[in-house]
mmCIF file with all atom_site columns, C-alpha atoms in Angstrom:
data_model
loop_
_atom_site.group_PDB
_atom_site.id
_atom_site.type_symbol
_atom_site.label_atom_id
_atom_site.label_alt_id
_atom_site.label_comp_id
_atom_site.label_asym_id
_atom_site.label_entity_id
_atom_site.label_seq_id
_atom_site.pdbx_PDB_ins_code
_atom_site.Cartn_x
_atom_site.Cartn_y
_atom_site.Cartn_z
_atom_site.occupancy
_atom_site.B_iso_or_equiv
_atom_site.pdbx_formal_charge
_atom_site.auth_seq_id
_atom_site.auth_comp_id
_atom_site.auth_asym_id
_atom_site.auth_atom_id
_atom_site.pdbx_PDB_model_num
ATOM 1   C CA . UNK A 1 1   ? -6.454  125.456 183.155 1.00 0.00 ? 1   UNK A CA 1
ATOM 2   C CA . UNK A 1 2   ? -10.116 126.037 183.080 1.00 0.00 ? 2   UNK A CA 1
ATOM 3   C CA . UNK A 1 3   ? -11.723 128.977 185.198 1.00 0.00 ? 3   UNK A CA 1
ATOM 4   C CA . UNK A 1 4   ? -14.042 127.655 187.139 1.00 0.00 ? 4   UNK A CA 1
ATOM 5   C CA . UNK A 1 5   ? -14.595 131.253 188.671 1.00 0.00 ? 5   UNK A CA 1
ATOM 6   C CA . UNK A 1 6   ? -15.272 134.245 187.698 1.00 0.00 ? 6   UNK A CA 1
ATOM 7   C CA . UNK A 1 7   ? -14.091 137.383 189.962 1.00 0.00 ? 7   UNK A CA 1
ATOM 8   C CA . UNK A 1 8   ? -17.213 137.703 192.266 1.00 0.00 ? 8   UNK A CA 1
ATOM 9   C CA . UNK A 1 9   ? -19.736 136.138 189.706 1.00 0.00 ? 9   UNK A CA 1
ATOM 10  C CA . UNK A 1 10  ? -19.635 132.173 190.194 1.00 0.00 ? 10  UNK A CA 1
ATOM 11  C CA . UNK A 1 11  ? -19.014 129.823 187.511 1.00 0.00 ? 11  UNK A CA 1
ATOM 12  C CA . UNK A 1 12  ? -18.455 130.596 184.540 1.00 0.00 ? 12  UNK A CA 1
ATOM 13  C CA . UNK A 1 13  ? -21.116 129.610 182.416 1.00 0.00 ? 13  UNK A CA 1
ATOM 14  C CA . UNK A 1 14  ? -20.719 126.416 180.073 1.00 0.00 ? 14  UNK A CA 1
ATOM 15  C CA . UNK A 1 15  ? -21.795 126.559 176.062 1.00 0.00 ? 15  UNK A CA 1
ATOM 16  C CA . UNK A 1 16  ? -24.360 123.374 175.791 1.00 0.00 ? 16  UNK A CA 1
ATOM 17  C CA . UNK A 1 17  ? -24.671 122.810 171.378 1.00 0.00 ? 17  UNK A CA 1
ATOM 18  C CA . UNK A 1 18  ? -27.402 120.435 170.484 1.00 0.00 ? 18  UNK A CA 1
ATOM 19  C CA . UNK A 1 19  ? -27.519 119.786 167.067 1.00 0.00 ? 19  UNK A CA 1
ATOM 20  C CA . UNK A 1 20  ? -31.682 119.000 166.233 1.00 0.00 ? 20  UNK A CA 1
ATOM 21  C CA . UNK A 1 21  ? -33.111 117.411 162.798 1.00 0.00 ? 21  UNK A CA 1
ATOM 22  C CA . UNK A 1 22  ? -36.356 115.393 163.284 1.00 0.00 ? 22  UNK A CA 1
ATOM 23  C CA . UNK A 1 23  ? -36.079 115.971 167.130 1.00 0.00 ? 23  UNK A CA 1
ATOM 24  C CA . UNK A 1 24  ? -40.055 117.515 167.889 1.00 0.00 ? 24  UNK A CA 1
ATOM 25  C CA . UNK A 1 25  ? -40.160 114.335 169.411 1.00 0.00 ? 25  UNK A CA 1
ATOM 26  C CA . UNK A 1 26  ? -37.541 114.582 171.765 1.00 0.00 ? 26  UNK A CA 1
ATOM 27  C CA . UNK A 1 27  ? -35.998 117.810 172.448 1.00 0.00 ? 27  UNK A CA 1
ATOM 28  C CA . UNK A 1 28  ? -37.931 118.684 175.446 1.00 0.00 ? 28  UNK A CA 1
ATOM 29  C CA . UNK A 1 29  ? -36.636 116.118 177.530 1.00 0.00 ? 29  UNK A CA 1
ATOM 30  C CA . UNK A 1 30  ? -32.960 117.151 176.526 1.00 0.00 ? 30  UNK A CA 1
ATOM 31  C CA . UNK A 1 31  ? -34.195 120.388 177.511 1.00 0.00 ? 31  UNK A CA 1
ATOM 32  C CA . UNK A 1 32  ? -36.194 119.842 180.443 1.00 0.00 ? 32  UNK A CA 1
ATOM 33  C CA . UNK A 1 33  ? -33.221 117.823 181.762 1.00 0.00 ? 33  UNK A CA 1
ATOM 34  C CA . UNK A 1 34  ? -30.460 120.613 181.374 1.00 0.00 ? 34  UNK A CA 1
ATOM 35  C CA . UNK A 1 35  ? -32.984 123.451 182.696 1.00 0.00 ? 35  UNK A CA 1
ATOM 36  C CA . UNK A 1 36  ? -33.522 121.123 185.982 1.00 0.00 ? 36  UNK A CA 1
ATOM 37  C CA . UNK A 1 37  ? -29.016 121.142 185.974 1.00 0.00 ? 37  UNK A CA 1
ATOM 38  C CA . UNK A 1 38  ? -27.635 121.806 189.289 1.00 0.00 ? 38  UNK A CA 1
ATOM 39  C CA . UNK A 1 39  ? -24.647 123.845 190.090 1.00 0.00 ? 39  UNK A CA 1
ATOM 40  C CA . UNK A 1 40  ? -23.776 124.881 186.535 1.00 0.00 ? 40  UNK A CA 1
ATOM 41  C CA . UNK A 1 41  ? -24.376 128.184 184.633 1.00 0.00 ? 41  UNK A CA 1
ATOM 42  C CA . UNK A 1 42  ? -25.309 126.958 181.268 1.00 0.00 ? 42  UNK A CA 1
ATOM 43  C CA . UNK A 1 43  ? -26.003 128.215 177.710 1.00 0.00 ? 43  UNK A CA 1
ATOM 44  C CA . UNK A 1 44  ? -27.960 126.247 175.198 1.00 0.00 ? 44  UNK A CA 1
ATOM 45  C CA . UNK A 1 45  ? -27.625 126.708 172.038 1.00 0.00 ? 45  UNK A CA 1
ATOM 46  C CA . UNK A 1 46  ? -30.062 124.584 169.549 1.00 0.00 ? 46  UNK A CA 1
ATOM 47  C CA . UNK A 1 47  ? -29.168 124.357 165.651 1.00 0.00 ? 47  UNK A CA 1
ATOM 48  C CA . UNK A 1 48  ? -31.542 122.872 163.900 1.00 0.00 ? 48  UNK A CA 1
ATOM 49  C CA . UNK A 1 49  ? -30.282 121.680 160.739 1.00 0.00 ? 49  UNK A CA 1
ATOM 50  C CA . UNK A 1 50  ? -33.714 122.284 158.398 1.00 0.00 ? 50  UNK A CA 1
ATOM 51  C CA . UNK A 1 51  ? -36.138 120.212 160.098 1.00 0.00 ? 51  UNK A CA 1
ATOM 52  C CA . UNK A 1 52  ? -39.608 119.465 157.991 1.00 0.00 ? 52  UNK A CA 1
ATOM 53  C CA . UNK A 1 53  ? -40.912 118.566 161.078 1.00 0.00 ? 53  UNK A CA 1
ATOM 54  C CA . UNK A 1 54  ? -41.967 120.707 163.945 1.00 0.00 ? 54  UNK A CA 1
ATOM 55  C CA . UNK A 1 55  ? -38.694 120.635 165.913 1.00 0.00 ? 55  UNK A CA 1
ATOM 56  C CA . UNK A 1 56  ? -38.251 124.536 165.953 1.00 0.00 ? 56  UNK A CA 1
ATOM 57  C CA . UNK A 1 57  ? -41.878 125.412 167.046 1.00 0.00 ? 57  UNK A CA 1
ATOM 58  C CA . UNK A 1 58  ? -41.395 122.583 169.850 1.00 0.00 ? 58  UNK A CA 1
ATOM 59  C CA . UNK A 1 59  ? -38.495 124.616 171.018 1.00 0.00 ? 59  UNK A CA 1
ATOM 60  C CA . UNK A 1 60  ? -40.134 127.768 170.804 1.00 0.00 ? 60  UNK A CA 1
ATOM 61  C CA . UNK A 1 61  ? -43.279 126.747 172.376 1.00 0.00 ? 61  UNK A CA 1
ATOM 62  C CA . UNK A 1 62  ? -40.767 124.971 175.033 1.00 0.00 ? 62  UNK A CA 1
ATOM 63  C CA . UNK A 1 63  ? -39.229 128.216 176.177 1.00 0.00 ? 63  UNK A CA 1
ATOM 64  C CA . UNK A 1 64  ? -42.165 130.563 176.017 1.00 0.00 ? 64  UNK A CA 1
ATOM 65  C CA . UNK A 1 65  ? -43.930 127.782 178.364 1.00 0.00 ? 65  UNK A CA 1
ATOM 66  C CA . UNK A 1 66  ? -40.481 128.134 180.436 1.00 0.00 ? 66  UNK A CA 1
ATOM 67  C CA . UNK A 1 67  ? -40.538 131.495 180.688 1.00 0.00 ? 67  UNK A CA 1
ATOM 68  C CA . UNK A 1 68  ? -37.483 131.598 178.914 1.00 0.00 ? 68  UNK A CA 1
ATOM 69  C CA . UNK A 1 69  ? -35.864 134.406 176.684 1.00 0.00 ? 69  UNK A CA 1
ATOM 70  C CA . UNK A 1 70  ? -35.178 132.674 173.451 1.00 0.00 ? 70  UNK A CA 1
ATOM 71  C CA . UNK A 1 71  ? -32.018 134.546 170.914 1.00 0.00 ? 71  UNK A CA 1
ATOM 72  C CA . UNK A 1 72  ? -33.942 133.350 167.788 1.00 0.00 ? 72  UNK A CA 1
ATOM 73  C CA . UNK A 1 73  ? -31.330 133.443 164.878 1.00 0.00 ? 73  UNK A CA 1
ATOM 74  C CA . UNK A 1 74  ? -31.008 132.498 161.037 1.00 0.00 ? 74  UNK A CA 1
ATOM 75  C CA . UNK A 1 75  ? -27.855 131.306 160.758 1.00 0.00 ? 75  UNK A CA 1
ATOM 76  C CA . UNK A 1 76  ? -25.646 133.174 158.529 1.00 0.00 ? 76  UNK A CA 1
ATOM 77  C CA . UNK A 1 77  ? -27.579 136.466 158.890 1.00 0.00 ? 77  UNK A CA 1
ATOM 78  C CA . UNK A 1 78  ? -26.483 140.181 160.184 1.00 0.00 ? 78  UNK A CA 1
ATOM 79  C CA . UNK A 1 79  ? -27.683 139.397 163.291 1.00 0.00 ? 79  UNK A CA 1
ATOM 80  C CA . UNK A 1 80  ? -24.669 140.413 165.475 1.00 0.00 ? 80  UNK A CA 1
ATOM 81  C CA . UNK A 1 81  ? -24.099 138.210 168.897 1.00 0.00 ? 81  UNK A CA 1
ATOM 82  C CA . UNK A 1 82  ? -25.674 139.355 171.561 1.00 0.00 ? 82  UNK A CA 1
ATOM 83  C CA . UNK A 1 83  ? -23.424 140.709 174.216 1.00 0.00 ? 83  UNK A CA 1
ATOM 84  C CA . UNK A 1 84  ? -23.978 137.902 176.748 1.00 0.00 ? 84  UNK A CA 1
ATOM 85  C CA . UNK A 1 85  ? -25.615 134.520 175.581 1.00 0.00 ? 85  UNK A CA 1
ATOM 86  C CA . UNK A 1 86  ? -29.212 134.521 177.043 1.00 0.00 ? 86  UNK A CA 1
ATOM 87  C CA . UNK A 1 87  ? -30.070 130.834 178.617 1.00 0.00 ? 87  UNK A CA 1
ATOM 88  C CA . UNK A 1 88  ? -31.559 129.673 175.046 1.00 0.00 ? 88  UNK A CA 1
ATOM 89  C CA . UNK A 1 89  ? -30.396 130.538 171.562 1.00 0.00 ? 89  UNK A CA 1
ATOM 90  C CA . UNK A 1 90  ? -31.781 128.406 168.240 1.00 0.00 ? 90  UNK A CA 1
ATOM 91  C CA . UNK A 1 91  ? -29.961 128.982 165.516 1.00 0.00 ? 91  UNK A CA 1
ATOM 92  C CA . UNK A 1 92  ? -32.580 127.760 162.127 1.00 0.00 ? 92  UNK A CA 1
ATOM 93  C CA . UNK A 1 93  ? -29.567 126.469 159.578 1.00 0.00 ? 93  UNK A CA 1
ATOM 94  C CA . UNK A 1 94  ? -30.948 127.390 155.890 1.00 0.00 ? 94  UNK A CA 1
ATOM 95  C CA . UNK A 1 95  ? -29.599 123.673 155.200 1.00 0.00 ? 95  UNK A CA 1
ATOM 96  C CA . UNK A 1 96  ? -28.800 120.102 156.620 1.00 0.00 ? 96  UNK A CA 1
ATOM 97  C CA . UNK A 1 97  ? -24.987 120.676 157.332 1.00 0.00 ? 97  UNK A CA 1
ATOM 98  C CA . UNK A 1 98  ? -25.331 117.275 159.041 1.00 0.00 ? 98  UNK A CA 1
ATOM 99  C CA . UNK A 1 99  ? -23.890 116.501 162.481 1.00 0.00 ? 99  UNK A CA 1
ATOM 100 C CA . UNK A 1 100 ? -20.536 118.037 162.565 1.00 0.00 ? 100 UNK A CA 1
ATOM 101 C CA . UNK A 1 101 ? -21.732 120.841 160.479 1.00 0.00 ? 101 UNK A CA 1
ATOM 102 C CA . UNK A 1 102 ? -24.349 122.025 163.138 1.00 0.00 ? 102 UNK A CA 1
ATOM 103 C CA . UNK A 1 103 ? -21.793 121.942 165.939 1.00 0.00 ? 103 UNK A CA 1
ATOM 104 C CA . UNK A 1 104 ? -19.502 123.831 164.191 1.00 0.00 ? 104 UNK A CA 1
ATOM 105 C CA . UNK A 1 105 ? -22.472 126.252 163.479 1.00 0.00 ? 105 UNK A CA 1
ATOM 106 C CA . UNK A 1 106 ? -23.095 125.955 167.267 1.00 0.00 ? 106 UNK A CA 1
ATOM 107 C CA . UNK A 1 107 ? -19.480 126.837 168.357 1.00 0.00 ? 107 UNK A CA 1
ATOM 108 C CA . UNK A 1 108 ? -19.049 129.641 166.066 1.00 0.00 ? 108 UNK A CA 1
ATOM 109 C CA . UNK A 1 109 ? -22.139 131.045 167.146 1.00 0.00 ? 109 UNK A CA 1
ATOM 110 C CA . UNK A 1 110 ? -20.552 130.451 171.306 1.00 0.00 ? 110 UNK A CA 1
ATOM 111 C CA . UNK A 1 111 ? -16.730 131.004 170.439 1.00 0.00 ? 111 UNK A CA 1
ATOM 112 C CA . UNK A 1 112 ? -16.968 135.125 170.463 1.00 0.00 ? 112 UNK A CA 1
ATOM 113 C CA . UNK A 1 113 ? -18.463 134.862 173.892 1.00 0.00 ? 113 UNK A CA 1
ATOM 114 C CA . UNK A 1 114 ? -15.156 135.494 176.313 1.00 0.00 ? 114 UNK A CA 1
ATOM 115 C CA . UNK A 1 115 ? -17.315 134.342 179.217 1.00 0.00 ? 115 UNK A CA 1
ATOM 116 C CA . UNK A 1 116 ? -17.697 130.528 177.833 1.00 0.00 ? 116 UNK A CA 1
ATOM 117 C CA . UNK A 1 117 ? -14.536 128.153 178.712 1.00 0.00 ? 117 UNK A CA 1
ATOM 118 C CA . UNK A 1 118 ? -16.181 124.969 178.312 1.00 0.00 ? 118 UNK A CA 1
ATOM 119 C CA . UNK A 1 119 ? -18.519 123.295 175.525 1.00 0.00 ? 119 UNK A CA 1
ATOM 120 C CA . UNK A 1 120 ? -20.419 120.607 175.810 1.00 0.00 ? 120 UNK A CA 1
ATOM 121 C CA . UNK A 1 121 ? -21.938 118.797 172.952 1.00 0.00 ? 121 UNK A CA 1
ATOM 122 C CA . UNK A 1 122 ? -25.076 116.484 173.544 1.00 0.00 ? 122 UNK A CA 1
ATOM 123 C CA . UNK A 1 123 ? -27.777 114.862 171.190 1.00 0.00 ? 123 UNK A CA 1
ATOM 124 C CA . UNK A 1 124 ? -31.126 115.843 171.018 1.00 0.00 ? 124 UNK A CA 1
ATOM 125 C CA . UNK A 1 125 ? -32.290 112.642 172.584 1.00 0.00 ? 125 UNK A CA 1
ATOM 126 C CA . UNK A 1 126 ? -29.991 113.040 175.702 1.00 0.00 ? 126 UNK A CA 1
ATOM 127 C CA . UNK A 1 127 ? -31.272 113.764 179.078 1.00 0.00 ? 127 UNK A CA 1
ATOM 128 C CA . UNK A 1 128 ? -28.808 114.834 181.598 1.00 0.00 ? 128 UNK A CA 1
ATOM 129 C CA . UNK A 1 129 ? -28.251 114.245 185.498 1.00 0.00 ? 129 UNK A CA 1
ATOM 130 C CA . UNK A 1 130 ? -29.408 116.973 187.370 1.00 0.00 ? 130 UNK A CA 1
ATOM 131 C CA . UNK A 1 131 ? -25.297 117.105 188.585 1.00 0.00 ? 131 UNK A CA 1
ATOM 132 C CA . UNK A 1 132 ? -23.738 116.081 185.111 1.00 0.00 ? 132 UNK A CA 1
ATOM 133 C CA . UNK A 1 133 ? -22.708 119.758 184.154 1.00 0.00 ? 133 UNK A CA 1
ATOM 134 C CA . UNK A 1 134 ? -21.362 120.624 187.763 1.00 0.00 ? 134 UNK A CA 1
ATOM 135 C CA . UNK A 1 135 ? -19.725 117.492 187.192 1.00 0.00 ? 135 UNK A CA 1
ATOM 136 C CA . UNK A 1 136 ? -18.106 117.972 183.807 1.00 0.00 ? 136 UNK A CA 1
ATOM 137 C CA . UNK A 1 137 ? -16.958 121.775 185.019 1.00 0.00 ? 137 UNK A CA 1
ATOM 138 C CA . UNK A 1 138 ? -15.346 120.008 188.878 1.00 0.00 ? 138 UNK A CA 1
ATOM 139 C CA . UNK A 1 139 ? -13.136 117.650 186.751 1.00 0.00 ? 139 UNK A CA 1
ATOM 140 C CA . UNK A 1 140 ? -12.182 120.419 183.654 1.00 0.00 ? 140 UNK A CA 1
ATOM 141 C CA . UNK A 1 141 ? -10.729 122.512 186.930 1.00 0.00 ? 141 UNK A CA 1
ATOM 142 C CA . UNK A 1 142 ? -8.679  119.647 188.075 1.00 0.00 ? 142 UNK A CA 1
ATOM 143 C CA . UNK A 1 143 ? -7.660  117.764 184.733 1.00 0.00 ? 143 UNK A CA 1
ATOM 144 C CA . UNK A 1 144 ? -4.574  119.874 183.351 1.00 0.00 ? 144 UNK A CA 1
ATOM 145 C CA . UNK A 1 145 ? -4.550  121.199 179.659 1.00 0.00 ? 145 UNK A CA 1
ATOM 146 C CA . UNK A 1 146 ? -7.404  118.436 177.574 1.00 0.00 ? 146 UNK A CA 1
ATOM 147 C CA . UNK A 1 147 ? -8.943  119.627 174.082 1.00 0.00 ? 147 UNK A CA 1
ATOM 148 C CA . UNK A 1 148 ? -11.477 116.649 174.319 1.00 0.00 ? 148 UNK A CA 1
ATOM 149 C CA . UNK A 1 149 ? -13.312 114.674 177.885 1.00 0.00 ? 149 UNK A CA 1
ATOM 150 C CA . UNK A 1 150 ? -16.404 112.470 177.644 1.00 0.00 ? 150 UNK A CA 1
ATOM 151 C CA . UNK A 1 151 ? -18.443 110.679 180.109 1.00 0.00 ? 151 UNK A CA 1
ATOM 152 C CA . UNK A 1 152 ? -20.647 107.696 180.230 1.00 0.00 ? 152 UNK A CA 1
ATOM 153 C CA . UNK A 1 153 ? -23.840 107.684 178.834 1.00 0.00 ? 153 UNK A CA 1
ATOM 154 C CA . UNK A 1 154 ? -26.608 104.956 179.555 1.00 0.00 ? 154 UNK A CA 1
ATOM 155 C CA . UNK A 1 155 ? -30.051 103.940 177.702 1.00 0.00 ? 155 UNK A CA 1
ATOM 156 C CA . UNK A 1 156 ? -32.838 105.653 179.577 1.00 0.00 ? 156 UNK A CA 1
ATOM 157 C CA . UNK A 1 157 ? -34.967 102.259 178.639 1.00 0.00 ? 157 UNK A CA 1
ATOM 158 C CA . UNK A 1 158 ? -32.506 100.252 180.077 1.00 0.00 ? 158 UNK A CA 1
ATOM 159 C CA . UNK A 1 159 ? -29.954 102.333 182.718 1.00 0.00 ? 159 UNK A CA 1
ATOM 160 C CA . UNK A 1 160 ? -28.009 99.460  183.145 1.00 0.00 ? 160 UNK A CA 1
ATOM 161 C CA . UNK A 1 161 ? -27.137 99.302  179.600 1.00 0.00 ? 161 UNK A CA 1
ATOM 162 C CA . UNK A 1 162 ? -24.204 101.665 179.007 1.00 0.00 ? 162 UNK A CA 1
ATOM 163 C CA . UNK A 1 163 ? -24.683 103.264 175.342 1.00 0.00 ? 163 UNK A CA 1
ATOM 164 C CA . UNK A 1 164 ? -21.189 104.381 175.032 1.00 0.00 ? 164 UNK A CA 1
ATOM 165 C CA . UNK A 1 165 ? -18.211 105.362 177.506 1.00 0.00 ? 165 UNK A CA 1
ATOM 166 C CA . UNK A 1 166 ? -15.964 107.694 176.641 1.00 0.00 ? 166 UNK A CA 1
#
């Protein structure tokens, strides 16, 4: 069962991986959208898998304009952890590990953190529902023992269309 609360702290907060390459272009809508969440505690973390464009500066320039702390890592360095996941974490892959390999660089980096029961995966050119987190987190509390749950996502040139439901 997930824990939606924490003893006298709210909800627990919610891991958030976004796997970038190419993505200058459209990360800050992804971003803007999850920073405007409602009634979710979430932690973004942002791998970007060796861009040569200027995805990482976008993201830093992004937070600083935010006002956000930003846990600026190389992955695979010393670089221990920190104790509690700030709001925004990039993690600059060496390499393009592709896809899967930047979530999994993404989870490893969230896994040690006790505090995060829930991970939510979303593409670079996502923008999310001001309630889509809360969402997720109501149903995880209610849905027994899952591994995997998906949603239904819709083209934001065409909302009618749905680009995939799952």
């Amino acid at each position: 069962m997930i824990e939606t609360e924490r003893a006298g702290q709210g909800p627990a907060p919610m891991a958030v991986v976004i796997v970038t390459y190419n993505s200058a272009d459209v990360i800050e809508d992804c971003l803007d959208s999850l920073l405007a969440s409602e009634g979710a505690d979430l932690r973004v973390i942002v791998v970007d898998n060796k861009s040569p464009d200027n995805s990482i500066e976008t993201v830093v320039t992004w937070a600083s304009r935010n006002g956000l702390d930003i846990n600026d890592v190389e992955v695979g360095s010393a670089q221990a952890p920190r104790s509690e996941l700030p709001w925004l974490t990039l993690l600059r892959s060496p390499l393009n590990k592709g896809f899967a390999g930047g979530v999994n660089e993404g989870l490893r980096w969230a896994l040690p953190h006790k505090e995060i029961d829930l991970f939510w995966i979303l593409n670079p050119d996502c923008e999310v529902t001001p309630g889509a987190a809360a969402a997720y987190r109501a149903r995880a509390a209610t849905a027994g023992p899952f591994a995997l749950m998906g949603g239904r996502s819709y083209y934001r040139e065409a909302p009618s269309l749905i680009q995939s439901d799952g």
